[in-house]
Amino acid sequence: MKDSNFLKENNARHFWHPMAHPKDSQDNPPTILTGGEGVSIIDVDGHKALDAVGGLWNVNLGYSCEPVKQAIADQLSALPYYSTFRGTSNDKAIELSYELADFFAPDGLTRAFFTSGGSDSVEIALKMARQYHRVRGDAGRTKFLSLKQGYHGTHFGGASVNGNAKFRNTYEPMLPGCFHIPSPYTYRNPFDETDPARLAQLCVRALEAEIAFQGANTIAAFIMEPVLGAGGVIPPHASFMPMVAEVCKKNGILLISDEVITAFGRTGTESGARHWGVQPDIMTTAKAITNGYFPFGAAMIAGHVAEVFEGDTTGIASIDQGYTYSGHPVGAAAALAALSEIRRLKVHENAAVRGAELFAGIKALKEKYDVVGDVRGGEGLMCALELVSDRDTKAPVGKAVPVTLQKAAYEDGVMVRVSGNNVILSPPLVITADDVTKILSALDTGLRAL
């Protein structure tokens, strides 16, 4: 391993970072991490910090999950790789498909298509939605609807249904036929509505109006996160997703539940759709499926959708898409071990309790600091603080303000994530009450530094 001087000298010189300007990364070198243990990370200087980011929403079991590490090591010795394209399979992928069907049985999902990560899962889901209608003789259904503020990855399909201009403008034109409706974002919405239940109704009415305008027979699917994550942690009212599901069903539109973040316990329930009592037609997963230890994902398919594909006799239902690493045996082995730990520890239960504690704590910080315009959470371990320069106008703070908070919190022993004027919290689902107290203390330190 190169020494710390080499790492610091070459930091961001030859490596372009995702979601960052190359010059900014050179001018403001990223934190260099070299270790992780429990729910903490360790940087090149030996500074240890509680990870309130959870890697990137995915290290739900922490950094010392030995069963997953051992499963990866064992599989590398047994079969480090083989393709799962037509004609070959592997034992771990087969076993994982069975276990996932069991885990997601309450969601009505019975089949798995394996991918390399979240963006891949979304791409597969969008294509499958179009193909489903084509197999049924309804080839005119090609359009997609989604929520503003929603995030669905960075492939062209995912970026096209994304509801944040930041991930679209530079790369336009996007995929045609993608349309967006207002999200149930009580702090900022075009209806100036602050009542969550009323706002949910208004957003669903906007969805119905858009369907009527586009023509239901032209729309393939509606894709949404059960709780919007990267867009700033926006939990909808409990009535919202069930109403969306009903509208989709009435109009023959598939509902894709994007659970790259919310699957496997983050909302305080085993899946985000289940959290709201909804059974989607397709669900996208990744991130926590291997605890972040191996790039892997799965698009889960409902039984009634699977029947359409499997009942086809014309050949049009052939899944002519996939990835070199679909069903990777090492990834599948890691996922099997992670899923076993998720079940054994019942991490969704801890997420619900610790999430309530964390949300209560950030609400108290809002009362203490005027720079906190809004706090969001209450659905498991997904929380955010939105920073404003003026509470009356809701004007966002300058770009440097959240970075100052992040730096102060990190120096105080907690890593938080900043995105725009939001401070996002998504710690591992195995944190303790003491960990929550530490996160809140470091946030207090960060806010005092502003």
Coordinates of C-alpha atoms in Angstrom, one line a residue:
M1 CA 0.0 0.0 0.0
K2 CA 1.3 3.5 -0.8
D3 CA 2.0 5.8 2.1
S4 CA -0.2 8.6 3.2
N5 CA 1.9 11.2 1.5
F6 CA 1.5 9.5 -1.8
L7 CA -2.3 9.3 -1.3
K8 CA -2.6 12.9 -0.4
E9 CA -0.4 14.1 -3.2
N10 CA -2.4 12.1 -5.8
N11 CA -5.8 12.7 -4.3
A12 CA -8.3 13.6 -7.2
R13 CA -5.4 14.0 -9.6
H14 CA -6.0 11.0 -11.8
F15 CA -9.4 9.9 -10.4
W16 CA -12.6 11.8 -11.4
H17 CA -15.2 11.5 -8.7
P18 CA -18.9 10.9 -9.3
M19 CA -21.2 13.8 -8.6
A20 CA -18.4 16.3 -8.4
H21 CA -16.6 18.9 -10.5
P22 CA -13.1 17.6 -11.3
K23 CA -11.5 21.0 -10.5
D24 CA -13.4 21.3 -7.3
S25 CA -12.2 17.9 -6.1
Q26 CA -8.6 19.0 -6.8
D27 CA -9.0 22.3 -5.0
N28 CA -10.8 20.7 -2.1
P29 CA -9.4 17.2 -1.8
P30 CA -11.9 14.5 -0.7
T31 CA -11.5 12.7 2.6
I32 CA -9.4 9.7 2.1
L33 CA -10.8 6.7 3.9
T34 CA -8.7 3.7 4.6
G35 CA -10.7 1.7 7.2
G36 CA -14.0 0.8 8.6
E37 CA -15.2 -1.0 11.7
G38 CA -18.6 -1.3 13.3
V39 CA -20.6 1.7 12.2
S40 CA -17.5 3.9 11.9
I41 CA -15.0 4.9 9.2
I42 CA -11.3 5.7 9.6
D43 CA -9.4 8.2 7.4
V44 CA -5.8 8.2 6.2
D45 CA -4.8 10.3 9.3
G46 CA -6.4 7.8 11.7
H47 CA -9.4 10.0 12.5
K48 CA -12.4 7.8 13.3
A49 CA -16.0 9.0 12.6
L50 CA -19.4 7.5 13.0
D51 CA -20.8 7.0 9.5
A52 CA -24.2 8.7 9.4
V53 CA -24.3 8.3 5.7
G54 CA -24.2 4.5 5.7
G55 CA -21.7 4.4 2.9
L56 CA -24.3 5.6 0.4
W57 CA -27.6 4.3 2.0
N58 CA -26.2 0.8 1.6
V59 CA -23.9 -0.3 4.5
N60 CA -27.0 -1.2 6.6
L61 CA -25.1 -3.9 8.6
G62 CA -22.0 -1.8 9.3
Y63 CA -18.4 -2.4 8.3
S64 CA -17.7 -5.5 10.4
C65 CA -20.3 -7.9 9.0
E66 CA -18.1 -11.0 9.0
P67 CA -20.7 -13.4 7.4
V68 CA -20.8 -11.3 4.2
K69 CA -17.0 -11.0 4.1
Q70 CA -16.6 -14.7 4.6
A71 CA -19.2 -15.6 2.0
I72 CA -17.3 -13.4 -0.5
A73 CA -13.9 -15.0 0.4
D74 CA -15.4 -18.5 0.2
Q75 CA -17.0 -17.9 -3.2
L76 CA -13.8 -16.5 -4.7
S77 CA -12.2 -19.8 -3.9
A78 CA -15.1 -21.9 -5.2
L79 CA -16.3 -20.0 -8.4
P80 CA -15.1 -16.4 -8.8
Y81 CA -17.1 -15.7 -11.9
Y82 CA -19.2 -17.2 -14.7
S83 CA -21.8 -15.7 -17.0
T84 CA -25.5 -16.3 -16.5
F85 CA -26.4 -15.6 -20.1
R86 CA -28.6 -18.2 -21.8
G87 CA -27.3 -21.7 -21.2
T88 CA -25.4 -21.3 -17.9
S89 CA -26.2 -20.5 -14.3
N90 CA -24.6 -20.9 -10.9
D91 CA -25.6 -22.3 -7.6
K92 CA -25.6 -19.1 -5.6
A93 CA -27.7 -17.1 -8.1
I94 CA -30.3 -19.9 -8.1
E95 CA -30.4 -20.0 -4.3
L96 CA -30.6 -16.2 -4.0
S97 CA -33.5 -16.0 -6.4
Y98 CA -35.4 -18.5 -4.2
E99 CA -34.6 -16.5 -1.0
L100 CA -35.6 -13.2 -2.5
A101 CA -38.9 -14.6 -3.7
D102 CA -39.5 -15.7 -0.1
F103 CA -38.4 -12.4 1.4
F104 CA -40.6 -10.3 -1.0
A105 CA -43.5 -12.7 -1.0
P106 CA -45.7 -10.2 1.0
D107 CA -45.0 -7.7 -1.8
G108 CA -46.3 -10.2 -4.5
L109 CA -42.9 -10.4 -6.1
T110 CA -41.9 -13.9 -7.4
R111 CA -39.1 -13.5 -10.0
A112 CA -35.6 -11.8 -9.9
F113 CA -33.5 -10.4 -12.7
F114 CA -30.0 -9.7 -11.4
T115 CA -28.0 -6.6 -12.2
S116 CA -24.8 -4.8 -11.2
G117 CA -26.5 -2.0 -9.2
G118 CA -29.3 0.4 -8.8
S119 CA -29.1 2.3 -12.1
D120 CA -29.0 -1.0 -13.9
S121 CA -32.0 -2.3 -12.0
V122 CA -34.0 0.8 -13.0
E123 CA -33.0 0.4 -16.7
I124 CA -34.1 -3.2 -16.7
A125 CA -37.4 -2.3 -15.0
L126 CA -38.2 0.5 -17.6
K127 CA -37.5 -1.8 -20.5
M128 CA -39.4 -4.7 -19.0
A129 CA -42.4 -2.4 -18.5
R130 CA -42.5 -1.5 -22.2
Q131 CA -41.9 -5.1 -23.2
Y132 CA -44.7 -6.3 -20.9
H133 CA -47.2 -4.2 -22.8
R134 CA -45.8 -5.2 -26.2
V135 CA -46.1 -8.9 -25.3
R136 CA -49.7 -8.3 -24.4
G137 CA -50.3 -6.7 -27.8
D138 CA -50.4 -3.1 -26.4
A139 CA -47.2 -1.8 -28.1
G140 CA -48.4 1.8 -27.9
R141 CA -47.7 2.0 -24.2
T142 CA -44.2 3.5 -24.2
K143 CA -44.3 6.6 -22.0
F144 CA -43.1 6.9 -18.4
L145 CA -44.4 9.0 -15.5
S146 CA -42.5 9.9 -12.4
L147 CA -42.2 12.4 -9.5
K148 CA -40.3 15.7 -9.5
Q149 CA -37.5 15.5 -6.9
G150 CA -37.4 11.7 -7.6
Y151 CA -34.1 10.0 -8.2
H152 CA -33.7 6.9 -10.3
G153 CA -30.0 6.7 -11.1
T154 CA -27.8 8.0 -13.9
H155 CA -28.3 5.8 -17.0
F156 CA -30.2 7.6 -19.8
G157 CA -33.4 5.9 -18.9
G158 CA -33.1 6.6 -15.2
A159 CA -31.9 10.2 -15.8
S160 CA -34.9 10.7 -18.0
V161 CA -37.4 9.8 -15.3
N162 CA -35.3 11.6 -12.7
G163 CA -37.2 14.6 -11.3
N164 CA -34.2 16.8 -10.5
A165 CA -32.7 19.0 -13.3
K166 CA -29.2 18.7 -11.9
F167 CA -29.0 15.1 -13.2
R168 CA -30.5 16.0 -16.6
N169 CA -29.7 19.4 -18.0
T170 CA -26.1 18.8 -18.9
Y171 CA -26.9 15.6 -20.8
E172 CA -30.1 16.5 -22.6
P173 CA -31.9 15.7 -24.8
M174 CA -33.2 12.8 -22.6
L175 CA -35.3 9.8 -23.5
P176 CA -38.5 11.1 -25.1
G177 CA -41.9 10.2 -23.5
C178 CA -41.0 10.9 -19.9
F179 CA -43.3 13.2 -17.9
H180 CA -43.2 14.4 -14.3
I181 CA -45.8 15.3 -11.7
P182 CA -45.4 17.3 -8.4
S183 CA -44.0 15.3 -5.5
P184 CA -45.7 15.4 -2.1
Y185 CA -43.1 17.8 -0.7
T186 CA -44.8 19.8 2.0
Y187 CA -42.0 22.4 2.3
R188 CA -41.9 23.3 -1.4
N189 CA -44.8 22.5 -3.8
P190 CA -46.7 24.4 -6.5
F191 CA -49.9 24.2 -4.5
D192 CA -48.5 26.0 -1.5
E193 CA -50.1 23.2 0.5
T194 CA -48.6 22.3 3.9
D195 CA -51.1 19.7 5.0
P196 CA -49.6 16.3 3.9
A197 CA -52.9 14.5 3.4
R198 CA -54.3 17.3 1.3
L199 CA -51.1 17.6 -0.7
A200 CA -51.2 13.8 -1.4
Q201 CA -54.6 14.3 -2.9
L202 CA -53.5 17.2 -5.0
C203 CA -50.5 15.3 -6.4
V204 CA -52.7 12.3 -7.3
R205 CA -55.1 14.6 -9.1
A206 CA -52.1 16.0 -11.0
L207 CA -51.2 12.4 -11.9
E208 CA -54.8 11.7 -13.1
A209 CA -54.7 14.9 -15.2
E210 CA -51.4 14.0 -16.8
I211 CA -52.7 10.5 -17.6
A212 CA -55.8 12.0 -19.2
F213 CA -53.7 14.4 -21.2
Q214 CA -51.2 11.9 -22.4
G215 CA -53.7 9.1 -22.9
A216 CA -53.6 6.1 -20.6
N217 CA -53.1 3.8 -23.6
T218 CA -49.7 5.5 -24.3
I219 CA -48.2 5.1 -20.8
A220 CA -46.2 2.0 -19.8
A221 CA -45.3 2.7 -16.2
F222 CA -45.2 5.1 -13.2
I223 CA -41.9 4.9 -11.3
M224 CA -41.6 6.3 -7.7
E225 CA -39.5 5.9 -4.6
P226 CA -41.8 5.0 -1.6
V227 CA -39.8 7.7 0.3
L228 CA -37.9 10.0 -1.9
G229 CA -34.2 9.8 -0.9
A230 CA -31.6 11.7 -2.9
G231 CA -34.1 14.4 -3.6
G232 CA -33.9 15.4 0.0
V233 CA -35.7 12.7 2.0
I234 CA -39.3 13.4 1.2
P235 CA -41.8 11.1 3.0
P236 CA -45.3 11.2 1.5
H237 CA -48.5 11.0 3.5
A238 CA -49.4 7.4 4.1
S239 CA -52.3 7.7 1.7
F240 CA -50.2 8.7 -1.3
M241 CA -48.6 5.5 -2.6
P242 CA -51.9 3.5 -2.2
M243 CA -53.7 6.2 -4.2
V244 CA -51.1 6.1 -6.9
A245 CA -51.3 2.3 -7.0
E246 CA -55.0 2.5 -7.5
V247 CA -54.8 5.1 -10.3
C248 CA -52.2 3.0 -12.1
K249 CA -54.2 -0.2 -11.8
K250 CA -57.4 1.6 -13.0
N251 CA -55.5 2.8 -16.1
G252 CA -53.5 -0.4 -16.9
I253 CA -50.2 1.3 -16.0
L254 CA -47.5 -0.7 -14.3
L255 CA -46.2 0.6 -10.9
I256 CA -42.4 0.4 -10.5
S257 CA -41.4 0.9 -6.8
D258 CA -37.8 2.1 -6.9
E259 CA -36.4 0.6 -3.7
V260 CA -32.7 0.8 -4.4
I261 CA -32.6 2.8 -1.1
T262 CA -35.7 1.6 0.8
A263 CA -35.6 -2.2 0.3
F264 CA -34.3 -4.4 3.1
G265 CA -35.4 -2.4 6.1
R266 CA -34.5 1.3 5.8
T267 CA -38.1 2.6 6.2
G268 CA -38.6 0.5 9.3
T269 CA -40.4 -2.1 7.2
E270 CA -38.8 -4.8 5.1
S271 CA -39.7 -2.9 1.9
G272 CA -40.9 0.6 1.2
A273 CA -43.9 -0.6 -0.7
R274 CA -44.9 -2.8 2.2
H275 CA -44.4 0.1 4.5
W276 CA -47.4 1.8 2.7
G277 CA -49.4 -1.4 2.1
V278 CA -48.8 -1.5 -1.7
Q279 CA -47.9 -4.4 -4.0
P280 CA -46.0 -3.0 -7.0
D281 CA -45.7 -4.7 -10.4
I282 CA -41.9 -4.3 -10.4
M283 CA -39.4 -3.4 -7.7
T284 CA -35.9 -2.2 -8.2
T285 CA -33.3 -3.1 -5.6
A286 CA -29.5 -2.9 -5.0
K287 CA -27.4 -1.2 -2.4
A288 CA -28.1 -3.0 0.9
I289 CA -28.6 -6.3 -1.0
T290 CA -24.9 -7.1 -0.3
N291 CA -24.4 -4.5 2.4
G292 CA -22.5 -2.5 -0.1
Y293 CA -19.6 -5.0 -0.1
F294 CA -20.2 -6.1 -3.7
P295 CA -21.8 -4.3 -6.7
F296 CA -25.1 -6.1 -7.1
G297 CA -28.8 -5.5 -7.7
A298 CA -32.1 -7.2 -8.6
A299 CA -35.2 -6.1 -10.4
M300 CA -38.1 -8.1 -8.7
I301 CA -41.1 -8.9 -10.8
A302 CA -44.7 -9.6 -9.6
G303 CA -46.3 -12.9 -10.3
H304 CA -49.0 -11.6 -12.7
V305 CA -46.3 -9.8 -14.7
A306 CA -44.1 -12.9 -14.8
E307 CA -47.1 -14.9 -16.1
V308 CA -47.3 -12.7 -19.2
F309 CA -43.7 -13.2 -20.1
E310 CA -43.6 -16.9 -19.3
G311 CA -46.8 -17.6 -21.1
D312 CA -45.6 -16.1 -24.4
T313 CA -45.1 -18.5 -27.3
T314 CA -44.1 -16.0 -30.0
G315 CA -40.6 -15.3 -28.7
I316 CA -41.3 -11.6 -28.1
A317 CA -40.9 -12.1 -24.4
S318 CA -37.2 -13.0 -24.6
I319 CA -35.3 -10.8 -22.2
D320 CA -32.8 -9.4 -24.6
Q321 CA -30.9 -7.3 -22.1
G322 CA -28.6 -8.0 -19.2
Y323 CA -25.1 -7.4 -18.0
T324 CA -21.8 -9.3 -17.9
Y325 CA -22.1 -9.4 -14.1
S326 CA -25.8 -10.3 -13.9
G327 CA -26.1 -13.1 -11.3
H328 CA -22.4 -12.8 -10.4
P329 CA -21.7 -15.8 -8.1
V330 CA -19.6 -13.7 -5.7
G331 CA -22.3 -11.0 -5.5
A332 CA -25.0 -13.6 -5.1
A333 CA -23.1 -15.3 -2.3
A334 CA -22.7 -11.9 -0.6
A335 CA -26.4 -11.2 -1.0
L336 CA -27.3 -14.5 0.5
A337 CA -25.2 -13.8 3.6
A338 CA -26.5 -10.2 3.9
L339 CA -30.1 -11.3 3.5
S340 CA -29.6 -13.9 6.3
E341 CA -28.2 -11.2 8.6
I342 CA -31.0 -8.8 7.7
R343 CA -33.5 -11.4 8.7
R344 CA -31.6 -12.6 11.8
L345 CA -31.1 -9.1 13.2
K346 CA -34.5 -7.8 12.1
V347 CA -32.8 -4.6 11.2
H348 CA -36.1 -3.0 10.1
E349 CA -37.3 -3.0 13.7
N350 CA -34.2 -1.2 14.9
A351 CA -34.5 1.2 12.0
A352 CA -38.0 2.2 13.1
V353 CA -36.9 2.8 16.8
R354 CA -33.6 4.6 16.1
G355 CA -35.2 6.5 13.2
A356 CA -37.9 7.9 15.6
E357 CA -35.2 9.0 18.0
L358 CA -33.1 10.7 15.2
F359 CA -36.2 12.5 13.8
A360 CA -37.1 13.8 17.3
G361 CA -33.6 15.0 17.7
I362 CA -33.4 17.0 14.5
K363 CA -36.8 18.5 15.2
A364 CA -35.3 19.9 18.4
L365 CA -32.4 21.3 16.4
K366 CA -34.8 23.1 14.1
E367 CA -36.2 24.8 17.2
K368 CA -32.7 25.8 18.2
Y369 CA -31.3 27.1 14.9
D370 CA -33.1 29.4 12.4
V371 CA -30.8 28.2 9.6
V372 CA -32.8 24.9 9.7
G373 CA -35.8 25.7 7.6
D374 CA -37.3 22.2 7.5
V375 CA -36.6 18.7 8.9
R376 CA -37.9 15.5 7.3
G377 CA -38.0 11.9 8.5
G378 CA -40.2 9.7 10.6
E379 CA -40.1 6.7 8.3
G380 CA -37.2 4.7 9.5
L381 CA -33.6 5.8 9.3
M382 CA -34.0 8.4 6.6
C383 CA -33.8 12.0 7.8
A384 CA -32.8 15.4 6.4
L385 CA -32.3 19.0 7.4
E386 CA -32.9 21.7 4.8
L387 CA -30.9 24.8 5.4
V388 CA -32.2 28.2 4.5
S389 CA -30.9 31.8 4.7
D390 CA -34.4 33.1 5.5
R391 CA -37.2 31.1 6.9
D392 CA -39.9 33.4 5.6
T393 CA -38.7 33.3 1.9
K394 CA -37.2 29.7 2.2
A395 CA -34.2 31.0 0.3
P396 CA -31.5 28.2 0.3
V397 CA -28.2 28.9 2.0
G398 CA -25.1 29.5 0.0
K399 CA -23.1 26.6 -1.3
A400 CA -20.4 26.9 1.3
V401 CA -22.7 26.7 4.3
P402 CA -23.6 22.9 4.3
V403 CA -19.9 22.1 3.6
T404 CA -18.9 24.1 6.7
L405 CA -21.4 22.1 8.7
Q406 CA -20.2 18.8 7.3
K407 CA -16.6 19.7 8.1
A408 CA -17.3 20.7 11.7
A409 CA -19.5 17.5 12.3
Y410 CA -16.7 15.3 10.8
E411 CA -14.1 16.9 13.1
D412 CA -16.5 16.2 15.9
G413 CA -16.6 12.5 14.9
V414 CA -19.6 12.1 12.6
M415 CA -19.7 11.9 8.8
V416 CA -22.9 13.4 7.3
R417 CA -23.8 14.0 3.7
V418 CA -24.6 17.3 2.1
S419 CA -26.6 17.6 -1.2
G420 CA -27.4 21.1 -2.3
N421 CA -28.8 22.8 0.8
N422 CA -29.8 19.5 2.4
V423 CA -28.0 17.6 5.1
I424 CA -29.0 13.9 4.6
L425 CA -28.7 11.2 7.3
S426 CA -28.9 7.5 6.4
P427 CA -26.8 5.7 9.0
P428 CA -26.4 1.9 9.2
L429 CA -29.6 0.1 10.4
V430 CA -27.6 -1.4 13.3
I431 CA -26.8 1.9 15.1
T432 CA -27.6 2.2 18.8
A433 CA -29.3 4.9 20.9
D434 CA -25.9 6.1 21.9
D435 CA -25.0 6.4 18.2
V436 CA -28.1 8.5 17.6
T437 CA -27.0 10.8 20.5
K438 CA -23.6 11.2 18.9
I439 CA -25.0 12.1 15.5
L440 CA -27.2 14.7 17.0
S441 CA -24.4 16.1 19.1
A442 CA -22.2 16.4 16.0
L443 CA -25.0 18.1 14.0
D444 CA -25.3 20.6 16.9
T445 CA -21.6 21.2 16.6
G446 CA -21.9 21.7 12.8
L447 CA -24.8 24.1 13.2
R448 CA -23.0 26.2 15.8
A449 CA -20.1 26.6 13.3
L450 CA -22.3 28.4 10.8

